[in-house]
Coordinates of C-alpha atoms in Angstrom, one line a residue:
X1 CA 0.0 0.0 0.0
X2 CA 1.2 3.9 -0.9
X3 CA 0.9 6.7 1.5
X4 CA 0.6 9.9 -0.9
X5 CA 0.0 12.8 1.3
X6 CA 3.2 14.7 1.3
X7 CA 4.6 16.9 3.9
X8 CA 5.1 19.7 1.7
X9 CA 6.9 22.0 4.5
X10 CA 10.2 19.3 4.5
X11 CA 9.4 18.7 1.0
X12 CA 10.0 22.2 -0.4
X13 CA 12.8 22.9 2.4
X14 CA 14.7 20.0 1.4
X15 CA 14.8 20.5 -2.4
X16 CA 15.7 24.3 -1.5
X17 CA 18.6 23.1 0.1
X18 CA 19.8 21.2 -3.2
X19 CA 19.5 24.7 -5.4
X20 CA 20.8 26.7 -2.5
X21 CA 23.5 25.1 -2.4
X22 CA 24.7 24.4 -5.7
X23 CA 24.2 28.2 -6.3
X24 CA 27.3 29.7 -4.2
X25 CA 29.9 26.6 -5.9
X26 CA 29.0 28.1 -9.4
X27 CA 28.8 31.5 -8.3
X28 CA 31.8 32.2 -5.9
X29 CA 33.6 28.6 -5.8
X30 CA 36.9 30.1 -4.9
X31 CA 35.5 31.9 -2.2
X32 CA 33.0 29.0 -0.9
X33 CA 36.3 26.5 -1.2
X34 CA 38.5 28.9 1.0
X35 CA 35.3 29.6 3.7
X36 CA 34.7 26.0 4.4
X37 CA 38.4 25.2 4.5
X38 CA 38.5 27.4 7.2
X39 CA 35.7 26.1 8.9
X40 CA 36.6 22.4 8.3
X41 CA 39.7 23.3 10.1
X42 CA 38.0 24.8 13.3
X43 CA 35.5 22.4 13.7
X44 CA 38.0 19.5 13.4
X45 CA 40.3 21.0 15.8
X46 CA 38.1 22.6 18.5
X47 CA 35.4 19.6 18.3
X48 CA 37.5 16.9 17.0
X49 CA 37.2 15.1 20.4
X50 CA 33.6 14.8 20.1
X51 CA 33.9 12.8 17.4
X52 CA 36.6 10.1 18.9
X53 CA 34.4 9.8 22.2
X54 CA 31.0 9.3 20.1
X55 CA 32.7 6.4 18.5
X56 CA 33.6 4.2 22.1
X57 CA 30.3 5.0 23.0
X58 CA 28.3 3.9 20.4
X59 CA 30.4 0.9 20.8
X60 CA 29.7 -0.1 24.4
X61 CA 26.2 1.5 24.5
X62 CA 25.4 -1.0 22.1
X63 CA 27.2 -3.9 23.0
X64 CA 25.7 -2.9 26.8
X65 CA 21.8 -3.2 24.7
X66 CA 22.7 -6.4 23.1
X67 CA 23.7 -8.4 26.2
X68 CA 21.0 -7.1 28.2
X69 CA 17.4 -8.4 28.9
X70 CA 16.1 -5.6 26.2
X71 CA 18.1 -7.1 23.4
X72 CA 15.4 -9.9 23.6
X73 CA 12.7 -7.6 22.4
X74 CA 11.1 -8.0 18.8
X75 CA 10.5 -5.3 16.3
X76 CA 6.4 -5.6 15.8
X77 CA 4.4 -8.4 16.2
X78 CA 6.0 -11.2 13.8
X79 CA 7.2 -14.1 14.6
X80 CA 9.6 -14.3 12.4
X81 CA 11.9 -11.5 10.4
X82 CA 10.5 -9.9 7.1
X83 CA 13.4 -10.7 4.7
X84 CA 15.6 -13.9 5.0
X85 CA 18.9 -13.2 6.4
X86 CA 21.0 -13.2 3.1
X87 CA 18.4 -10.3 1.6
X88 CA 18.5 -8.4 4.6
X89 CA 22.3 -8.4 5.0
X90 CA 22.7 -7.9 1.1
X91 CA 20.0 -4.7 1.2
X92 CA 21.7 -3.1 4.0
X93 CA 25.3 -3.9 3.3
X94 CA 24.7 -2.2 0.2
X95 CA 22.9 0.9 1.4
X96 CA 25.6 1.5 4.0
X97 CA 28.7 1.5 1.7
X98 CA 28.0 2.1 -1.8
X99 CA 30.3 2.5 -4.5
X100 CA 32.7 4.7 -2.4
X101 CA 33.9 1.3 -1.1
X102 CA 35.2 0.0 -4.2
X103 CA 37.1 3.4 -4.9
X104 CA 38.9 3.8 -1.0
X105 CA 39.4 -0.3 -0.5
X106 CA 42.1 0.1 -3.4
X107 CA 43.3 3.7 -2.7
X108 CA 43.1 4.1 0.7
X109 CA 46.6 2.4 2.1
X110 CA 48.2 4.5 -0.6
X111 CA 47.9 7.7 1.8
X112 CA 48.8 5.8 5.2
X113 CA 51.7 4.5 3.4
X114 CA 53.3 8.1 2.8
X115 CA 52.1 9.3 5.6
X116 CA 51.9 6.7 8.3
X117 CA 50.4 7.5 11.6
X118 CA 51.8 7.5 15.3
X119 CA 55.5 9.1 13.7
X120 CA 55.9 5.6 11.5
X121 CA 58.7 6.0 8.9
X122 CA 56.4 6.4 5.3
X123 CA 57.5 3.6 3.0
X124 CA 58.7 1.7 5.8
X125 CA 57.5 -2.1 6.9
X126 CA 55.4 -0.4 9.9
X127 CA 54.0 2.2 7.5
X128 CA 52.8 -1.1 5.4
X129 CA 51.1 -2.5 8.6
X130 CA 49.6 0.8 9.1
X131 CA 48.3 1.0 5.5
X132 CA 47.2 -2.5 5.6
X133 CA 45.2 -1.8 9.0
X134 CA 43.5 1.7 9.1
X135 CA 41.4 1.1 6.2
X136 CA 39.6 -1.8 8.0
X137 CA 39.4 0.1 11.2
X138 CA 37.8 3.0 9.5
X139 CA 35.6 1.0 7.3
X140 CA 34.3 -1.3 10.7
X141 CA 32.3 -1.7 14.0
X142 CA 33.2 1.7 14.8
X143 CA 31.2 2.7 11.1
X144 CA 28.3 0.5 11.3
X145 CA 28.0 1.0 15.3
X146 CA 27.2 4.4 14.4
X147 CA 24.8 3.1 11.8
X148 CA 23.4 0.8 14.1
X149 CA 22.2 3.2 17.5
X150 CA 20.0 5.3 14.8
X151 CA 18.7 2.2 13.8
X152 CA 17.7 0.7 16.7
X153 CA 16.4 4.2 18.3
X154 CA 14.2 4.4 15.2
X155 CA 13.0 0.7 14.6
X156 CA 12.0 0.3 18.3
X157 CA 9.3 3.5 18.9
X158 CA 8.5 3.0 15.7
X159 CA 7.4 -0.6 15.7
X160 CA 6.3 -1.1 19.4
X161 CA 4.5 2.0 19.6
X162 CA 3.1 1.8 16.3
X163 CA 3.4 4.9 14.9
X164 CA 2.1 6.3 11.2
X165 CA 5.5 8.2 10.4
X166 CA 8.9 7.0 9.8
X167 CA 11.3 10.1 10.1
X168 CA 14.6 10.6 12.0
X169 CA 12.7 12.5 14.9
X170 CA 10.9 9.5 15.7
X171 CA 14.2 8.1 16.8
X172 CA 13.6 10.8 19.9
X173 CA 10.0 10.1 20.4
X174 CA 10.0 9.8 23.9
X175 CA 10.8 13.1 24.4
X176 CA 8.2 14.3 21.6
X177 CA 5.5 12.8 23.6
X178 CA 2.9 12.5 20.3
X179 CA 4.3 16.0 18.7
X180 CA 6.1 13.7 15.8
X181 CA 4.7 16.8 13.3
X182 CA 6.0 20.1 15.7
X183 CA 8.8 22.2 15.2
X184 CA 11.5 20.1 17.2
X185 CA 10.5 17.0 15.1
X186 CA 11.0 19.2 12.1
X187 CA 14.0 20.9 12.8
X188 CA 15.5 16.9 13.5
X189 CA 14.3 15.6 10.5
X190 CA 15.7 18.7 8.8
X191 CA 19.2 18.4 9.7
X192 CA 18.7 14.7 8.7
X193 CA 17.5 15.5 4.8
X194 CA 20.5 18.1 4.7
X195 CA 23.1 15.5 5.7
X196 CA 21.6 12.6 3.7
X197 CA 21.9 15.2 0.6
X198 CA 25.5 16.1 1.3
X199 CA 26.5 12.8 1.9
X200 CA 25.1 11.0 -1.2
X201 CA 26.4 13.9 -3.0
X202 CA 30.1 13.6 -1.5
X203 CA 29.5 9.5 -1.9
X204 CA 28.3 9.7 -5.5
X205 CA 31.1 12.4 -6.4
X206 CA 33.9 9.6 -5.3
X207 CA 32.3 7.1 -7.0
X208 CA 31.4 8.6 -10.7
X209 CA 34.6 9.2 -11.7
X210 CA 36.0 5.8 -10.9
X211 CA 33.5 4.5 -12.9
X212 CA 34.1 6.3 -15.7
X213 CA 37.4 6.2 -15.4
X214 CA 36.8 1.6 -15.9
X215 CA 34.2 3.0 -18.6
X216 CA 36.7 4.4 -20.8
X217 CA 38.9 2.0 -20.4
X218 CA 36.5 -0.2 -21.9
X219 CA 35.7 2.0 -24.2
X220 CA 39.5 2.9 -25.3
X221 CA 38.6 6.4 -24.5
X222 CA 39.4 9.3 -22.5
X223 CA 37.6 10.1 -19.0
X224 CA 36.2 13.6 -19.7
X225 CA 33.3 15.3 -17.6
X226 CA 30.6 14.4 -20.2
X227 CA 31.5 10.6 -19.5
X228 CA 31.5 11.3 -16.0
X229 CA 28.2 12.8 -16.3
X230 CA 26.4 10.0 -18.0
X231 CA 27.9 7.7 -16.2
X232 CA 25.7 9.8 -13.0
X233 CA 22.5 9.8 -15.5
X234 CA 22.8 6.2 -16.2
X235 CA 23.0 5.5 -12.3
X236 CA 20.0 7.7 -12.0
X237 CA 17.9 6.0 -14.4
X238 CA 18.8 2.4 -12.8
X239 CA 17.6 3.4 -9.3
X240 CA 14.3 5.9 -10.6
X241 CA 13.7 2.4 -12.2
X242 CA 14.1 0.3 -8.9
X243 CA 12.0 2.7 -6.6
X244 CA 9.3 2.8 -8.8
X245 CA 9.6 -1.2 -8.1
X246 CA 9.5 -0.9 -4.9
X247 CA 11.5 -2.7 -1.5
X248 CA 10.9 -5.9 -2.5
X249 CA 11.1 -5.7 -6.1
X250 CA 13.5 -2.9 -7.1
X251 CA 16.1 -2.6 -4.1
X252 CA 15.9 -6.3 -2.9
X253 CA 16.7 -8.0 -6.0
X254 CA 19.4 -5.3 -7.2
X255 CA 21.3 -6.1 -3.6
X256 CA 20.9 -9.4 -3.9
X257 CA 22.3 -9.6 -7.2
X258 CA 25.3 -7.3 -6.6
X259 CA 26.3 -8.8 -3.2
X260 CA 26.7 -12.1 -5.4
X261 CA 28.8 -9.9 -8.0
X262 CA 31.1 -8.6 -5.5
X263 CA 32.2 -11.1 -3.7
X264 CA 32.4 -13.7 -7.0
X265 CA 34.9 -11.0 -8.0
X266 CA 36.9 -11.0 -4.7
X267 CA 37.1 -14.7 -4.7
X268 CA 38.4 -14.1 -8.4
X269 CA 41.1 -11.8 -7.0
X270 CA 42.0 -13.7 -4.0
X271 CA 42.6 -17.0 -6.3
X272 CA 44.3 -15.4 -9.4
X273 CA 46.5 -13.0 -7.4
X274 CA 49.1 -13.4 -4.8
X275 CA 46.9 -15.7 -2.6
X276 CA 49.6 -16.5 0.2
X277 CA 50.6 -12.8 0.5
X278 CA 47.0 -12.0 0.4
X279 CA 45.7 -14.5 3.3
X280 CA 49.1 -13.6 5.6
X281 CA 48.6 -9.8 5.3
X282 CA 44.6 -9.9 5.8
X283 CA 45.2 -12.0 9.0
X284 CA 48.1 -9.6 9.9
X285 CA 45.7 -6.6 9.5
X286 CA 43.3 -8.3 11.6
X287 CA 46.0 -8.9 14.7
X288 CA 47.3 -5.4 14.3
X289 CA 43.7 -3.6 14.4
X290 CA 42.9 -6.0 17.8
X291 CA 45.8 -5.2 19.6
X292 CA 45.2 -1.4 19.1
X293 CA 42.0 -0.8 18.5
X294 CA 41.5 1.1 21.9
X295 CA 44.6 3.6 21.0
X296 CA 43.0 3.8 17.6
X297 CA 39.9 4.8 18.9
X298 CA 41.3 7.4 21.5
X299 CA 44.8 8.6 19.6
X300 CA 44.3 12.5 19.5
X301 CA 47.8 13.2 18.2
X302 CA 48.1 15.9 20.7
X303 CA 51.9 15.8 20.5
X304 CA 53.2 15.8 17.2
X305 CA 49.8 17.4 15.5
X306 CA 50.4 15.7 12.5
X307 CA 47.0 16.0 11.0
X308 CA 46.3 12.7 10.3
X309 CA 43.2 12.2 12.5
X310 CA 41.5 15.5 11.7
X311 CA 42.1 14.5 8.2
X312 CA 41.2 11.1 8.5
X313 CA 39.4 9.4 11.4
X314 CA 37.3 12.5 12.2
X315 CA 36.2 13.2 8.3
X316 CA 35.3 9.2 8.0
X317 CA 33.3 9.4 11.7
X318 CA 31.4 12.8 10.9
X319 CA 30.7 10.8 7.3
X320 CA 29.3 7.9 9.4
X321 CA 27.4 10.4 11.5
X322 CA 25.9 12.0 8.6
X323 CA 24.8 8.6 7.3
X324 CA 23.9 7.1 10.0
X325 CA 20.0 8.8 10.4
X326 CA 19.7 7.6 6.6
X327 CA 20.9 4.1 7.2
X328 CA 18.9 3.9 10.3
X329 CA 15.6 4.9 8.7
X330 CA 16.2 2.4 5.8
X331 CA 17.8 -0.6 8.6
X332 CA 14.3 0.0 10.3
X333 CA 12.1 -0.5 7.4
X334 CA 13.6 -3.6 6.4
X335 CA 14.1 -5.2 9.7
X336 CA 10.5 -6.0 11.0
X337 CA 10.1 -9.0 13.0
X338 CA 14.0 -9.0 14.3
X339 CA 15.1 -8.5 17.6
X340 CA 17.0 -5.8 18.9
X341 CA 20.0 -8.4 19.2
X342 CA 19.7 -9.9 15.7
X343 CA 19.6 -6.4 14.6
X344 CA 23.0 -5.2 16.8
X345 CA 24.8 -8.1 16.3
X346 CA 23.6 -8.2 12.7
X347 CA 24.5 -5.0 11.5
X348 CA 28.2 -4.9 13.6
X349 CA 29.1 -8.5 12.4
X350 CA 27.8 -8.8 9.1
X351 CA 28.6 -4.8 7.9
X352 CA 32.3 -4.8 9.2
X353 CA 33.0 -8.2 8.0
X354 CA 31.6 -7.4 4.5
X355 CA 33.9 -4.5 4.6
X356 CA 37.0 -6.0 5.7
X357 CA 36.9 -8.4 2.6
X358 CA 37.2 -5.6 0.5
X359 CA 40.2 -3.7 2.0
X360 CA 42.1 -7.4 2.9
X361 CA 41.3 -8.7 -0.9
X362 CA 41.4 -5.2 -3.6
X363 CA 43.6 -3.0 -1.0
X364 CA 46.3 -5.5 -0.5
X365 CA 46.5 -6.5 -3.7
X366 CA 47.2 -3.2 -4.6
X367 CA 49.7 -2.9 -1.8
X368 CA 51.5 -5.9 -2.9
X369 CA 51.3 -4.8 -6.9
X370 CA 53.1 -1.5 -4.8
X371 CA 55.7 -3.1 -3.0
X372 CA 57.1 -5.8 -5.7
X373 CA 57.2 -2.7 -8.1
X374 CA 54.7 -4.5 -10.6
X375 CA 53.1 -1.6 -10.9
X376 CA 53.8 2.2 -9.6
X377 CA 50.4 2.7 -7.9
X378 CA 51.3 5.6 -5.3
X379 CA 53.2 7.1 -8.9
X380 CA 50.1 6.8 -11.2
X381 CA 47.9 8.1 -7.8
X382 CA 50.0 11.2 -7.8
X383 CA 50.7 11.7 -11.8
X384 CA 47.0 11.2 -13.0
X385 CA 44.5 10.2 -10.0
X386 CA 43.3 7.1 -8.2
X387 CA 40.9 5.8 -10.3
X388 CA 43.9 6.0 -13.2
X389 CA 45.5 3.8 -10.3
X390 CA 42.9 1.4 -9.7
X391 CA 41.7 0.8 -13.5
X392 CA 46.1 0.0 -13.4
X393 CA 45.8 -2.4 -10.8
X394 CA 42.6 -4.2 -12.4
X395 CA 44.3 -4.5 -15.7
X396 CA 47.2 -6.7 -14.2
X397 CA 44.6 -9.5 -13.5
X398 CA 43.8 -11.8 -16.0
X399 CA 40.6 -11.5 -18.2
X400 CA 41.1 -7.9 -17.2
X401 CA 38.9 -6.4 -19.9
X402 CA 35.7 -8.8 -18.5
X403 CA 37.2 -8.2 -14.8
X404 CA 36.9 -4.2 -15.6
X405 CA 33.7 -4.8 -16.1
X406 CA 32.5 -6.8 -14.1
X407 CA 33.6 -4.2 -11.7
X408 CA 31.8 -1.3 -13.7
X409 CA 28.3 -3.0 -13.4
X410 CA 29.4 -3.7 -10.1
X411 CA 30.0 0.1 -9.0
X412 CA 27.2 0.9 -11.0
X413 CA 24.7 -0.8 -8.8
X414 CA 26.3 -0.4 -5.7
X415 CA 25.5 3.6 -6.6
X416 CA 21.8 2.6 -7.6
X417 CA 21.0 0.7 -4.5
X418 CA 22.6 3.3 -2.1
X419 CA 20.7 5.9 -3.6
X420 CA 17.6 4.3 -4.6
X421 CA 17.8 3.6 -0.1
X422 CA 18.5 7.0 0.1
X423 CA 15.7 8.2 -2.4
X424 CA 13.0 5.7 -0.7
X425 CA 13.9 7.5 2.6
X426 CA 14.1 10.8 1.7
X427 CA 10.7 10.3 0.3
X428 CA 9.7 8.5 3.5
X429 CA 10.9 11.2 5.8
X430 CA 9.0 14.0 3.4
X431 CA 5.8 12.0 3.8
X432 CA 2.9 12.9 6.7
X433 CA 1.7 9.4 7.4
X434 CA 3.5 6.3 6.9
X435 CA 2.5 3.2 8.8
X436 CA 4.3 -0.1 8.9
X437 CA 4.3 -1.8 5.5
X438 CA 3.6 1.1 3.7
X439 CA 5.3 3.0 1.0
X440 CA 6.0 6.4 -0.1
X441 CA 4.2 7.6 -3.4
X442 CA 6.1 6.2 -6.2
X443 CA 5.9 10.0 -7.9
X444 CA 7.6 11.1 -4.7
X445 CA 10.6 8.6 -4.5
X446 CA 11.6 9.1 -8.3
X447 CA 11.4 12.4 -7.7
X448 CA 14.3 12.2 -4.7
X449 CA 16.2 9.8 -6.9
X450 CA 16.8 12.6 -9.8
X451 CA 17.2 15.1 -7.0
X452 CA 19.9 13.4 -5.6
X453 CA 22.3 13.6 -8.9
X454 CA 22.2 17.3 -8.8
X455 CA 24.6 18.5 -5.8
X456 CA 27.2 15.9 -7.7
X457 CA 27.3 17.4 -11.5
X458 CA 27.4 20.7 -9.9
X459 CA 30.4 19.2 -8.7
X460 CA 31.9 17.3 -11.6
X461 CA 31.3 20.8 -13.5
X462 CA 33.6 22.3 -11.0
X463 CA 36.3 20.3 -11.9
X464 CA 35.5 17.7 -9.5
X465 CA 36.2 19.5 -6.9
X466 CA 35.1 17.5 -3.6
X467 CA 36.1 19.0 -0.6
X468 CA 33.1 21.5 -0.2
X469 CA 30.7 18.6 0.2
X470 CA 33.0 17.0 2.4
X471 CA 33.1 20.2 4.4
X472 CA 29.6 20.2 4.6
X473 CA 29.5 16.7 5.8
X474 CA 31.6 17.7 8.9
X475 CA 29.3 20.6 9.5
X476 CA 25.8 18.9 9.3
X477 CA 27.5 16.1 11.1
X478 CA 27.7 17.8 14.6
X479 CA 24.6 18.4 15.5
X480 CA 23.2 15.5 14.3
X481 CA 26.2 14.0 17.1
X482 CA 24.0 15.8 19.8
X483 CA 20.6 14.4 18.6
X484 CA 22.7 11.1 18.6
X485 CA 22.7 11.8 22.5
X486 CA 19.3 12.6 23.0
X487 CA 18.0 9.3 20.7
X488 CA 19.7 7.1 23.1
X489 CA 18.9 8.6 26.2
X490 CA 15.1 8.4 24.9
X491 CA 15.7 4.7 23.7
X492 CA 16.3 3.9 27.3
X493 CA 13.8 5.3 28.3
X494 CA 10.8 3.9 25.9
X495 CA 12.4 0.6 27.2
X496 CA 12.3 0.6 30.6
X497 CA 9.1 2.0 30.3
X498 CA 7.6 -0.7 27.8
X499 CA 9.3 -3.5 30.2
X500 CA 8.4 -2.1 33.4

């Protein structure tokens, strides 16, 4: 069944906010690129900390729900879960990390590697460890535990109390007490569209010009900004097409068929590559993140200010942050019938592991093609870009023209589904009634689906440039971090009071 009505208020707000914004990067992008440099700066330095200490508490606030007596309770009144646990995994692995995966699991070590944390030598055996390593840690529990409280603070109101809208706010409905269409509720749910905008902006912007950079290599072509920009119209097109499916129909079956992809083709890597070296280092990686994961978690570089964690850890934590209301919304519509446990352990397990594959499989074969000089990939990252640098590490494989892509249709759909997730919940979060099992108007998700491809070719047509939307993704990020404080003090309290 479709819910029509919209809530025209959050509906002409949010599309504001796309033309508002664009406006100033084609008008004064010198000046917009120099203000929120400046502001990136302050706000990583002065509330940097915020960040690091959100991410341990997520952690044990979650683990703390999990083991206790609450992380029995169900999510409505089914017996059993909605979608089998290979669907649900698939749907939300893919609308948590989208194509921007493929592009930083084979990049990513390239940067640690010249510029190692905690004062490693760059190029030297620790700085491999370290390259090897912080990848996964970004990319894991940390990510999807933000992900996860969101999701939980949503699903459980939502569900138990059975309520006819599915917005951020609801995630702090305790404290709303019934006013789920005031001006608090509002002003939540509008810093929620804002960041879900910048984020699948910044996301997409990462993820275009990798794929068209595999594209015309197919093609025997150059990447140019008209390639880059159909390659965003043809992404467009697939998910308008799978929203006007539907959950079941459109995002279900593209997840399911991509999560099949994706890993088929790391198998293919892990077996036609360096599969020792490959194996040895993942396992490595894995020993290395466990023994530090605490001094991960809490390093603050306060001595030698190297920049590395305001550049790094705190961009990728306020990107979680800023996707984590989005995420949570579309984990809660897909989750009826689990328990707060399934969903926890679920999301932490399932999402980091999924992850980690990539980064131990594409990024140290990249790192090994690095350090046996088969290829110069930190060279070709700083001559031309890293997507010139990935499409140069695919073509060492064998069968690398159907390997390159199989990867292309692979990137493709991992940008459909995230933003055909992001479309549905936009459209969700814009609609006045929306009870369990029902859907948006299909008018109203398509419309969020070519809305969403606007903030990234006003990009692309700024010669790519990408640090403004990360910028904003830092901004919007921290007070969403303070709602994140509120959710989970509400959370508690709607269960205690449910359970007596």
């Amino acid at each position: 069944m479709e819910q029509s009505r919209i809530d025209w208020p959050s509906f002409g707000l949010c599309a504001a906010i796309i033309l508002f914004t664009s406006i100033p990067l084609f008008a004064w992008p010198e000046v917009s690129a120099r203000f929120l440099e400046n502001l990136y700066a302050y706000i990583a330095s002065e509330f940097g900390i915020l960040y690091l200490l959100a991410s341990v508490a997520a952690i044990g606030f979650l683990a703390w729900l999990a083991l206790s007596r609450y992380g029995n309770l169900r999510l409505g009144d089914e017996p059993a879960p909605e979608f089998s646990e290979i669907s649900w995994v698939g749907m939300l692995f893919c609308a948590g990390v989208g194509a921007g995966l493929l592009y930083w699991c084979g990049v990513e070590w390239a940067f640690y590697y010249d510029a190692p944390p905690f004062g490693a030598e760059p190029r030297s055996t620790e700085a491999a460890e370290w390259a090897s390593t912080y990848g996964m840690f970004h990319w894991g529990f940390t990510a999807w535990a933000f992900y996860c409280l969101p999701a939980v603070a949503i699903a459980y109101p939502y569900y138990t109390k059975k309520l006819d809208v599915l917005r951020f706010s609801v995630s702090c409905h305790w404290f709303l007490k019934g006013k789920e269409h005031g001006p608090v509720a509002r002003a939540i749910d509008f810093l929620f569209m804002v960041a879900l905008l910048g984020g699948a902006a910044s996301s997409l912007g990462f993820s275009t010009p990798m794929i068209a950079a595999t594209i015309a290599w197919l093609f025997d072509t150059e990447p140019s900004d008209r390639l880059e920009i159909a390659v965003v119209g043809i992404c467009i097109l697939l998910f308008a097409v799978s929203v006007w499916l539907g959950l079941k129909k459109g995002i279900k079956r593209l997840s399911d068929i991509n999560v099949g992809l994706a890993f088929g083709l790391l198998v293919f890597i892990l077996v036609a590559g360096p599969t020792t070296f490959l194996l040895k280092t993942s396992l490595n990686s894995l020993g290395v993140m466990a023994d530090n994961f605490l001094r991960m978690n809490f390093w603050t570089d306060p001595f030698t200010d190297s920049g590395f964690v305001e550049s790094w850890t705190i961009f990728y934590w306020a990107w979680w942050i800023a996707f984590a209301p989005y995420v949570g919304l579309f984990v809660t519509r897909i989750s009826k019938g689990r328990t707060i446990r399934q969903m926890i352990t679920g999301m932490l397990i399932w999402g980091s592991l999924g992850s980690w594959l990539f980064y131990m499989v594409m990024g140290n074969y990249s790192l090994f093609l690095e350090l046996t000089q088969t290829v110069d990939f930190t060279g070709i990252m700083a001559a031309e870009s890293g997507n010139a640098a990935i499409v140069a590490m695919l073509e060492t494989l064998p069968m690398a023209a159907l390997v390159i892509g199989v990867f292309s249709v692979i990137a493709i759909i991992f940008a459909a589904t995230t933003y055909d997730s992001a479309s549905y919940t936009l459209a969700s979060s814009a609609t006045l009634h929306l009870k369990a099992g029902d859907d948006p108007a299909r008018w109203h998700r398509v419309f969020w689906a070519l809305a969403l491809g606007v903030m990234p070719v006003a990009l692309m047509l700024l010669n790519g440039s990408l640090r403004p939307i990360q910028v904003i993704l830092l901004v919007v990020s921290l007070p969403i971090l303070l709602v994140g404080i509120v959710m989970s003090v509400a959370l508690v309290r709607t269960l205690r009071e449910e359970t007596g």
